[in-house]
mmCIF file of C-alpha atoms and ligand atoms in Angstrom:
data_model
loop_
_atom_site.group_PDB
_atom_site.id
_atom_site.type_symbol
_atom_site.label_atom_id
_atom_site.label_comp_id
_atom_site.label_asym_id
_atom_site.label_seq_id
_atom_site.Cartn_x
_atom_site.Cartn_y
_atom_site.Cartn_z
ATOM 1 C CA MET A 1 0.005 0.027 0.016
ATOM 2 C CA LYS A 2 1.477 3.338 -0.710
ATOM 3 C CA ASP A 3 2.475 5.536 2.258
ATOM 4 C CA ASP A 4 -0.141 8.312 1.539
ATOM 5 C CA LEU A 5 -2.973 5.758 1.664
ATOM 6 C CA LEU A 6 -1.920 4.810 5.053
ATOM 7 C CA LEU A 7 -1.941 8.196 6.561
ATOM 8 C CA ASP A 8 -5.809 8.484 6.661
ATOM 9 C CA PRO A 9 -6.340 5.264 8.704
ATOM 10 C CA LEU A 10 -3.361 6.242 10.863
ATOM 11 C CA ILE A 11 -4.759 9.803 11.629
ATOM 12 C CA ASP A 12 -8.073 8.208 12.596
ATOM 13 C CA ILE A 13 -6.451 5.977 15.162
ATOM 14 C CA LEU A 14 -4.133 8.897 16.494
ATOM 15 C CA VAL A 15 -7.047 11.126 17.018
ATOM 16 C CA ASN A 16 -8.553 8.809 19.526
ATOM 17 C CA ALA A 17 -5.198 7.637 20.923
ATOM 18 C CA LYS A 18 -4.636 8.522 24.714
ATOM 19 C CA ASN A 19 -1.352 6.508 25.266
ATOM 20 C CA ILE A 20 1.582 6.718 22.725
ATOM 21 C CA ALA A 21 4.934 5.355 23.080
ATOM 22 C CA VAL A 22 7.927 5.976 20.603
ATOM 23 C CA LEU A 23 10.941 3.654 20.282
ATOM 24 C CA THR A 24 13.687 5.491 18.458
ATOM 25 C CA GLY A 25 17.041 4.466 17.187
ATOM 26 C CA ALA A 26 20.042 5.930 15.362
ATOM 27 C CA GLY A 27 18.161 6.662 12.039
ATOM 28 C CA ILE A 28 15.961 9.475 13.618
ATOM 29 C CA SER A 29 19.421 11.313 14.349
ATOM 30 C CA ALA A 30 20.810 10.442 10.747
ATOM 31 C CA GLU A 31 19.271 13.623 9.329
ATOM 32 C CA SER A 32 21.032 15.602 11.865
ATOM 33 C CA GLY A 33 24.379 14.402 10.717
ATOM 34 C CA ILE A 34 25.073 11.636 13.286
ATOM 35 C CA PRO A 35 26.206 8.312 11.873
ATOM 36 C CA THR A 36 24.159 5.248 12.366
ATOM 37 C CA PHE A 37 25.661 1.883 13.394
ATOM 38 C CA ARG A 38 24.575 -0.528 10.636
ATOM 39 C CA GLY A 39 24.056 0.102 7.010
ATOM 40 C CA GLU A 40 26.527 1.285 4.227
ATOM 41 C CA GLU A 41 27.964 4.450 6.138
ATOM 42 C CA GLY A 42 27.359 2.854 9.691
ATOM 43 C CA LEU A 43 29.807 2.945 12.576
ATOM 44 C CA TRP A 44 30.191 -0.799 12.571
ATOM 45 C CA LYS A 45 31.172 -0.865 8.997
ATOM 46 C CA GLN A 46 34.293 1.137 9.911
ATOM 47 C CA TYR A 47 35.062 -0.035 13.367
ATOM 48 C CA ARG A 48 34.643 -3.270 15.285
ATOM 49 C CA ALA A 49 32.249 -3.215 18.057
ATOM 50 C CA GLU A 50 34.272 -5.756 19.879
ATOM 51 C CA ASP A 51 37.264 -3.334 20.049
ATOM 52 C CA LEU A 52 35.182 -0.344 21.098
ATOM 53 C CA ALA A 53 31.990 -1.132 22.711
ATOM 54 C CA THR A 54 32.367 -4.009 24.934
ATOM 55 C CA PRO A 55 33.419 -4.301 28.637
ATOM 56 C CA GLY A 56 36.484 -6.303 27.451
ATOM 57 C CA ALA A 57 37.361 -3.539 25.063
ATOM 58 C CA PHE A 58 37.483 -1.033 27.844
ATOM 59 C CA GLU A 59 39.408 -3.236 30.183
ATOM 60 C CA ASN A 60 42.005 -3.943 27.391
ATOM 61 C CA ASP A 61 42.582 -0.297 26.259
ATOM 62 C CA PRO A 62 40.552 2.364 28.018
ATOM 63 C CA SER A 63 42.346 5.209 26.179
ATOM 64 C CA LEU A 64 41.555 3.736 22.881
ATOM 65 C CA VAL A 65 37.868 3.401 23.802
ATOM 66 C CA TRP A 66 37.841 6.918 25.094
ATOM 67 C CA GLU A 67 39.388 8.480 22.104
ATOM 68 C CA TRP A 68 36.678 6.971 20.114
ATOM 69 C CA TYR A 69 33.934 8.280 22.331
ATOM 70 C CA ASP A 70 35.816 11.762 22.480
ATOM 71 C CA TRP A 71 35.648 11.679 18.722
ATOM 72 C CA ARG A 72 31.872 10.840 18.633
ATOM 73 C CA ARG A 73 31.175 13.472 21.303
ATOM 74 C CA GLY A 74 32.864 15.940 19.026
ATOM 75 C CA ILE A 75 30.457 15.045 16.225
ATOM 76 C CA ILE A 76 27.360 14.942 18.229
ATOM 77 C CA GLY A 77 28.148 18.034 20.103
ATOM 78 C CA SER A 78 28.045 20.013 16.918
ATOM 79 C CA LYS A 79 24.734 18.782 15.712
ATOM 80 C CA ASP A 80 21.158 19.866 16.350
ATOM 81 C CA PRO A 81 17.745 18.249 16.443
ATOM 82 C CA ASN A 82 15.999 17.669 13.199
ATOM 83 C CA PRO A 83 12.195 18.027 12.274
ATOM 84 C CA GLY A 84 11.658 14.538 13.419
ATOM 85 C CA HIS A 85 12.821 15.152 16.939
ATOM 86 C CA PHE A 86 10.867 18.521 17.024
ATOM 87 C CA VAL A 87 7.706 16.775 16.041
ATOM 88 C CA LEU A 88 8.007 14.206 18.843
ATOM 89 C CA ALA A 89 8.634 16.868 21.334
ATOM 90 C CA SER A 90 5.484 18.702 20.292
ATOM 91 C CA TRP A 91 3.430 15.555 20.563
ATOM 92 C CA GLU A 92 4.178 15.394 24.321
ATOM 93 C CA LYS A 93 1.778 18.224 24.799
ATOM 94 C CA ASP A 94 -0.907 16.770 22.423
ATOM 95 C CA PHE A 95 -1.567 13.346 24.002
ATOM 96 C CA PRO A 96 -2.597 12.574 27.644
ATOM 97 C CA SER A 97 0.366 10.178 27.830
ATOM 98 C CA PHE A 98 3.392 10.310 25.411
ATOM 99 C CA HIS A 99 6.725 8.886 26.070
ATOM 100 C CA ILE A 100 9.998 8.175 23.930
ATOM 101 C CA ILE A 101 11.981 5.228 24.725
ATOM 102 C CA THR A 102 15.325 5.906 23.010
ATOM 103 C CA GLN A 103 18.397 3.744 22.160
ATOM 104 C CA ASN A 104 20.232 6.704 21.361
ATOM 105 C CA ILE A 105 22.874 8.168 23.489
ATOM 106 C CA ASP A 106 23.084 11.676 21.856
ATOM 107 C CA GLY A 107 20.549 13.650 23.934
ATOM 108 C CA LEU A 108 18.860 15.343 20.915
ATOM 109 C CA HIS A 109 15.326 14.369 21.989
ATOM 110 C CA GLN A 110 15.893 16.458 25.038
ATOM 111 C CA ASN A 111 17.672 19.184 23.117
ATOM 112 C CA ALA A 112 14.366 19.308 21.028
ATOM 113 C CA GLY A 113 12.277 19.801 24.112
ATOM 114 C CA SER A 114 11.215 16.255 25.008
ATOM 115 C CA LYS A 115 10.860 15.609 28.631
ATOM 116 C CA ASN A 116 9.450 12.105 28.877
ATOM 117 C CA VAL A 117 12.560 10.261 27.563
ATOM 118 C CA LEU A 118 13.845 6.960 28.721
ATOM 119 C CA GLU A 119 17.308 6.426 27.543
ATOM 120 C CA LEU A 120 17.752 2.723 27.266
ATOM 121 C CA HIS A 121 21.629 2.602 26.298
ATOM 122 C CA GLY A 122 22.710 5.412 28.506
ATOM 123 C CA ASN A 123 24.069 9.062 27.563
ATOM 124 C CA ILE A 124 27.318 10.108 25.986
ATOM 125 C CA TRP A 125 27.324 13.187 28.046
ATOM 126 C CA LYS A 126 27.588 11.323 31.253
ATOM 127 C CA LEU A 127 30.810 9.694 32.903
ATOM 128 C CA ARG A 128 30.590 6.928 35.339
ATOM 129 C CA CYS A 129 33.091 6.141 37.872
ATOM 130 C CA THR A 130 34.313 2.398 37.605
ATOM 131 C CA GLY A 131 34.801 2.498 41.521
ATOM 132 C CA LYS A 132 31.740 3.773 43.018
ATOM 133 C CA GLY A 133 29.313 4.200 40.152
ATOM 134 C CA THR A 134 29.003 8.124 40.532
ATOM 135 C CA LEU A 135 27.874 9.890 37.688
ATOM 136 C CA PHE A 136 29.340 13.131 36.332
ATOM 137 C CA ASP A 137 27.929 15.432 33.462
ATOM 138 C CA ASP A 138 30.724 16.531 31.211
ATOM 139 C CA GLN A 139 30.179 18.658 27.950
ATOM 140 C CA ASN A 140 33.849 19.215 27.279
ATOM 141 C CA ILE A 141 34.962 18.662 23.725
ATOM 142 C CA PRO A 142 37.669 17.379 23.664
ATOM 143 C CA LEU A 143 37.640 15.827 26.967
ATOM 144 C CA GLU A 144 40.158 17.446 29.391
ATOM 145 C CA GLU A 145 42.110 14.108 29.891
ATOM 146 C CA ILE A 146 42.076 10.720 28.319
ATOM 147 C CA PRO A 147 41.192 8.488 30.012
ATOM 148 C CA PRO A 148 39.358 10.629 32.362
ATOM 149 C CA LEU A 149 39.663 9.929 36.304
ATOM 150 C CA CYS A 150 37.172 10.310 39.092
ATOM 151 C CA SER A 151 37.649 13.708 40.767
ATOM 152 C CA ASP A 152 36.468 11.969 43.882
ATOM 153 C CA CYS A 153 38.346 8.803 44.261
ATOM 154 C CA GLY A 154 40.842 8.757 41.327
ATOM 155 C CA ALA A 155 39.320 5.637 39.679
ATOM 156 C CA LEU A 156 38.843 5.396 35.952
ATOM 157 C CA LEU A 157 35.816 6.994 34.608
ATOM 158 C CA ARG A 158 33.795 5.163 31.727
ATOM 159 C CA PRO A 159 31.155 6.516 29.312
ATOM 160 C CA HIS A 160 27.799 6.134 30.801
ATOM 161 C CA VAL A 161 26.584 3.865 27.898
ATOM 162 C CA VAL A 162 25.421 0.228 27.601
ATOM 163 C CA TRP A 163 28.050 -1.972 25.829
ATOM 164 C CA PHE A 164 27.345 -5.223 24.307
ATOM 165 C CA GLY A 165 27.141 -8.073 26.782
ATOM 166 C CA GLU A 166 26.195 -5.504 29.621
ATOM 167 C CA SER A 167 22.605 -5.340 31.273
ATOM 168 C CA LEU A 168 20.586 -2.442 30.751
ATOM 169 C CA ASP A 169 19.353 -0.322 33.939
ATOM 170 C CA MET A 170 16.583 -2.719 35.173
ATOM 171 C CA GLY A 171 14.486 0.217 36.389
ATOM 172 C CA ILE A 172 14.532 1.938 33.001
ATOM 173 C CA LEU A 173 13.951 -1.520 31.220
ATOM 174 C CA ASN A 174 11.002 -2.204 33.362
ATOM 175 C CA ASP A 175 9.508 1.155 32.697
ATOM 176 C CA ALA A 176 9.918 0.751 28.945
ATOM 177 C CA PHE A 177 8.167 -2.621 28.948
ATOM 178 C CA LEU A 178 5.358 -1.171 31.044
ATOM 179 C CA LEU A 179 4.798 1.731 28.509
ATOM 180 C CA SER A 180 4.953 -0.964 25.752
ATOM 181 C CA ARG A 181 2.251 -2.850 27.467
ATOM 182 C CA GLU A 182 0.065 0.215 28.212
ATOM 183 C CA CYS A 183 0.415 2.165 24.927
ATOM 184 C CA ASN A 184 -2.475 2.373 22.311
ATOM 185 C CA VAL A 185 0.141 3.097 19.523
ATOM 186 C CA MET A 186 3.785 2.525 19.297
ATOM 187 C CA PHE A 187 5.991 4.460 16.773
ATOM 188 C CA VAL A 188 9.198 2.516 15.904
ATOM 189 C CA VAL A 189 11.435 5.096 14.425
ATOM 190 C CA GLY A 190 14.761 4.873 12.919
ATOM 191 C CA THR A 191 15.968 1.411 14.387
ATOM 192 C CA SER A 192 17.261 -1.527 12.634
ATOM 193 C CA ALA A 193 15.356 -3.517 15.386
ATOM 194 C CA VAL A 194 18.205 -6.094 15.767
ATOM 195 C CA VAL A 195 19.495 -5.334 19.322
ATOM 196 C CA GLN A 196 18.024 -6.901 22.339
ATOM 197 C CA PRO A 197 16.296 -6.181 24.522
ATOM 198 C CA ALA A 198 15.127 -2.990 22.710
ATOM 199 C CA ALA A 199 13.878 -4.932 19.661
ATOM 200 C CA SER A 200 11.227 -6.872 21.911
ATOM 201 C CA LEU A 201 9.511 -3.696 22.915
ATOM 202 C CA PRO A 202 7.349 -3.268 19.834
ATOM 203 C CA LEU A 203 6.610 -6.948 19.900
ATOM 204 C CA THR A 204 5.385 -6.527 23.500
ATOM 205 C CA ALA A 205 3.181 -3.595 22.570
ATOM 206 C CA ARG A 206 1.631 -5.453 19.629
ATOM 207 C CA GLU A 207 0.881 -8.534 21.909
ATOM 208 C CA SER A 208 -0.759 -6.067 24.211
ATOM 209 C CA GLY A 209 -2.959 -4.780 21.475
ATOM 210 C CA ALA A 210 -1.156 -1.575 20.292
ATOM 211 C CA ALA A 211 -1.016 -0.566 16.815
ATOM 212 C CA ILE A 212 2.491 -0.325 15.610
ATOM 213 C CA VAL A 213 3.836 2.301 13.273
ATOM 214 C CA GLU A 214 7.400 1.837 11.599
ATOM 215 C CA ILE A 215 9.192 4.735 10.106
ATOM 216 C CA ASN A 216 12.411 3.710 8.293
ATOM 217 C CA PRO A 217 13.582 3.936 4.703
ATOM 218 C CA ASP A 218 14.477 0.139 4.981
ATOM 219 C CA ALA A 219 12.562 -3.015 5.909
ATOM 220 C CA THR A 220 13.717 -4.486 9.238
ATOM 221 C CA PRO A 221 12.843 -7.832 10.914
ATOM 222 C CA LEU A 222 9.889 -6.128 12.479
ATOM 223 C CA THR A 223 8.321 -4.764 9.296
ATOM 224 C CA ALA A 224 6.334 -7.983 8.644
ATOM 225 C CA TYR A 225 4.622 -7.450 12.135
ATOM 226 C CA VAL A 226 3.655 -3.821 11.962
ATOM 227 C CA ASP A 227 0.371 -2.224 11.079
ATOM 228 C CA PHE A 228 1.907 0.772 9.372
ATOM 229 C CA SER A 229 5.162 0.901 7.436
ATOM 230 C CA PHE A 230 6.216 4.151 6.137
ATOM 231 C CA ARG A 231 9.283 3.660 4.006
ATOM 232 C CA GLY A 232 11.046 6.930 4.285
ATOM 233 C CA ARG A 233 13.156 9.340 6.503
ATOM 234 C CA SER A 234 11.713 10.182 9.848
ATOM 235 C CA GLY A 235 12.415 13.910 9.258
ATOM 236 C CA GLU A 236 10.144 14.054 6.530
ATOM 237 C CA ILE A 237 7.432 11.535 7.432
ATOM 238 C CA LEU A 238 6.854 12.659 10.898
ATOM 239 C CA PRO A 239 6.148 16.245 9.923
ATOM 240 C CA LEU A 240 3.920 14.895 7.353
ATOM 241 C CA ILE A 241 1.716 12.818 10.035
ATOM 242 C CA ASP A 242 1.784 15.861 12.147
ATOM 243 C CA LYS A 243 0.359 18.173 9.400
ATOM 244 C CA LYS A 244 -2.319 15.555 8.795
ATOM 245 C CA LEU A 245 -3.021 15.408 12.486
ATOM 246 C CA ILE A 246 -3.198 19.109 12.903
ATOM 247 C CA GLN A 247 -5.738 19.245 9.799
ATOM 248 C CA ALA A 248 -7.846 16.476 11.635
ATOM 249 C CA GLN A 249 -7.634 18.821 14.793
ATOM 250 C CA LYS A 250 -5.140 17.645 17.180
ATOM 251 C CA PRO A 251 -6.608 15.639 20.081
ATOM 252 C CA GLY A 252 -6.917 17.720 23.383
ATOM 253 C CA LYS A 253 -5.557 16.246 26.612
ATOM 254 C CA ASP A 254 -8.973 15.149 27.976
HETATM 255 C C1 BJW B 1 16.519 6.007 9.138
HETATM 256 C C2 BJW B 1 17.015 7.102 8.677
HETATM 257 C C3 BJW B 1 16.247 8.227 8.546
HETATM 258 C C4 BJW B 1 18.677 5.701 8.469
HETATM 259 N N1 BJW B 1 14.813 8.275 9.111
HETATM 260 N N2 BJW B 1 15.494 5.917 9.715
HETATM 261 C C5 BJW B 1 21.977 -13.267 20.031
HETATM 262 C C6 BJW B 1 20.689 -13.050 19.754
HETATM 263 C C7 BJW B 1 19.899 -12.071 20.660
HETATM 264 C C8 BJW B 1 20.588 -11.225 21.368
HETATM 265 C C9 BJW B 1 22.003 -11.434 21.322
HETATM 266 C C10 BJW B 1 22.747 -12.434 20.772
HETATM 267 N N3 BJW B 1 23.970 -12.020 20.994
HETATM 268 C C11 BJW B 1 24.228 -11.289 21.924
HETATM 269 C C12 BJW B 1 22.969 -10.793 22.193
HETATM 270 C C13 BJW B 1 22.725 -9.546 23.018
HETATM 271 C C14 BJW B 1 23.037 -8.289 22.458
HETATM 272 C C15 BJW B 1 22.382 -8.099 21.138
HETATM 273 O O1 BJW B 1 21.212 -7.697 20.997
HETATM 274 N N4 BJW B 1 22.949 -8.279 20.032
HETATM 275 C C16 BJW B 1 22.440 -8.430 18.750
HETATM 276 C C17 BJW B 1 23.298 -7.485 17.847
HETATM 277 C C18 BJW B 1 22.570 -9.678 18.274
HETATM 278 N N5 BJW B 1 22.564 -7.134 23.335
HETATM 279 C C19 BJW B 1 23.137 -6.866 24.475
HETATM 280 O O2 BJW B 1 24.191 -7.306 24.770
HETATM 281 C C20 BJW B 1 22.487 -5.883 25.278
HETATM 282 N N6 BJW B 1 22.576 -6.380 26.651
HETATM 283 C C21 BJW B 1 21.894 -7.463 27.008
HETATM 284 O O3 BJW B 1 21.278 -8.069 26.190
HETATM 285 O O4 BJW B 1 22.112 -7.853 28.277
HETATM 286 C C22 BJW B 1 21.811 -9.237 28.623
HETATM 287 C C23 BJW B 1 22.954 -10.130 28.036
HETATM 288 C C24 BJW B 1 24.050 -9.913 28.913
HETATM 289 C C25 BJW B 1 25.072 -10.897 28.548
HETATM 290 C C26 BJW B 1 25.118 -11.543 27.346
HETATM 291 C C27 BJW B 1 24.043 -11.638 26.480
HETATM 292 C C28 BJW B 1 23.004 -10.762 27.036
HETATM 293 C C29 BJW B 1 23.114 -4.557 25.343
HETATM 294 C C30 BJW B 1 22.987 -3.913 23.966
HETATM 295 C C31 BJW B 1 23.896 -2.561 23.923
HETATM 296 C C32 BJW B 1 23.986 -1.961 22.614
HETATM 297 N N7 BJW B 1 25.001 -0.898 22.621
HETATM 298 C C33 BJW B 1 25.077 -0.069 21.412
HETATM 299 C C34 BJW B 1 26.164 0.959 21.779
HETATM 300 C C35 BJW B 1 25.598 1.927 22.712
HETATM 301 C C36 BJW B 1 26.698 3.042 23.127
HETATM 302 C C37 BJW B 1 27.184 3.633 21.960
HETATM 303 O O5 BJW B 1 26.504 4.470 21.127
HETATM 304 O O6 BJW B 1 28.501 3.638 21.728
HETATM 305 O O7 BJW B 1 23.699 0.904 21.084
HETATM 306 S S1 BJW B 1 25.255 -0.968 19.887
HETATM 307 C C38 BJW B 1 24.386 0.128 18.937
HETATM 308 O O8 BJW B 1 23.070 -0.561 18.411
HETATM 309 C C39 BJW B 1 23.759 1.255 19.901
HETATM 310 C C40 BJW B 1 22.424 1.498 19.363
HETATM 311 O O9 BJW B 1 21.520 1.936 20.421
HETATM 312 C C41 BJW B 1 21.840 0.121 19.022
HETATM 313 C C42 BJW B 1 20.752 -0.226 18.142
HETATM 314 O O10 BJW B 1 20.961 0.254 16.981
HETATM 315 P P1 BJW B 1 19.902 1.331 16.079
HETATM 316 O O11 BJW B 1 19.592 2.346 16.743
HETATM 317 O O12 BJW B 1 18.842 0.358 15.680
HETATM 318 O O13 BJW B 1 20.920 1.849 14.820
HETATM 319 P P2 BJW B 1 21.235 1.054 13.375
HETATM 320 O O14 BJW B 1 22.213 1.775 12.839
HETATM 321 O O15 BJW B 1 21.331 -0.371 13.563
HETATM 322 O O16 BJW B 1 19.838 1.248 12.614
HETATM 323 C C43 BJW B 1 19.636 2.405 12.177
HETATM 324 C C44 BJW B 1 18.275 2.492 11.379
HETATM 325 O O17 BJW B 1 17.958 3.624 11.043
HETATM 326 C C45 BJW B 1 18.367 1.580 10.004
HETATM 327 O O18 BJW B 1 17.373 0.783 10.099
HETATM 328 C C46 BJW B 1 18.159 2.589 8.927
HETATM 329 O O19 BJW B 1 17.498 2.134 7.845
HETATM 330 C C47 BJW B 1 17.461 3.750 9.668
HETATM 331 N N8 BJW B 1 17.577 5.113 9.123
HETATM 332 N N9 BJW B 1 18.325 6.825 8.153
HETATM 333 C C48 BJW B 1 14.497 7.012 9.532
HETATM 334 N N10 BJW B 1 16.680 9.378 8.058
#
């Protein structure tokens, strides 16, 4: 079915929806100029995740891992949210319950104005003490020292992100599953839907009766299970949906 034919039935659902959850991935920030992980230009095409995004890699060579994150902080720090982020931020005011569950560590949802954001994989602007777990905000580009050390106890600091083989924060993950079970509609935006446990959230939402809307230029393992698949860029599709929603009179809070 052509995308424009999907819009009207989706708008009918959105006008009556009270509870929306959005799962986002690297693709929503692609139009801001931040590289994704998989795909032709993806980070994992140029770098080995095993060397840079695992606890073992950090143990072996913390400076190498930090140099990579310092480089990425430089890229991310120079980028702004795009229209996709801004539409999602505006929807927070339009639905009684609206939450973003993001795999991204770039903070662009918050920069766009979103408040209800669960960060499944952490945040690149936070550093964590490997000794006591203390969190530090650090916006310096470049970092003052590599590897950075804890100002309280002198232990090594690490990026506050979730690497392969590491557990996600259980509180955040439980909240994400709860939102997935409770939502009427789940948008899945810009994720290849291959990394667990994030990739299970839309299936949980679907099992609980939510309509699933995928926005992605490419098909993913999830595509066969979604109710609406918009094959395009989120910075274009989300504003299109928003425009239609405004035309259909945005739903109020009660
Ligand atoms: C656009 C667009 C535009 C482009 N508009 N869209 C075997 C089976 C099942 C699971 C496992 C397994 N072996 C190991 C596991 C577990 C593992 C896992 O899932 N691996 C799979 C890859 C197989 N998961 C974990 O290890 C997780 N922990 C865990 O499970 O704990 C329990 C456990 C413990 C011990 C052993 C095993 C399990 C942790 C996962 C942590 C992921 N970390 C990273 C790095 C974060 C920090 C950093 O950024 O440096 O998170 S990896 C990377 O992938 C990053 C992302 O958040 C994550 C997901 O990627 P995302 O966002 O989907 O990006 P892409 O690039 O994949 O996709 C972009 C999409 O956008 C594409 O589809 C494009 O088409 C699209 N796009 N332009 C809209 N304009």
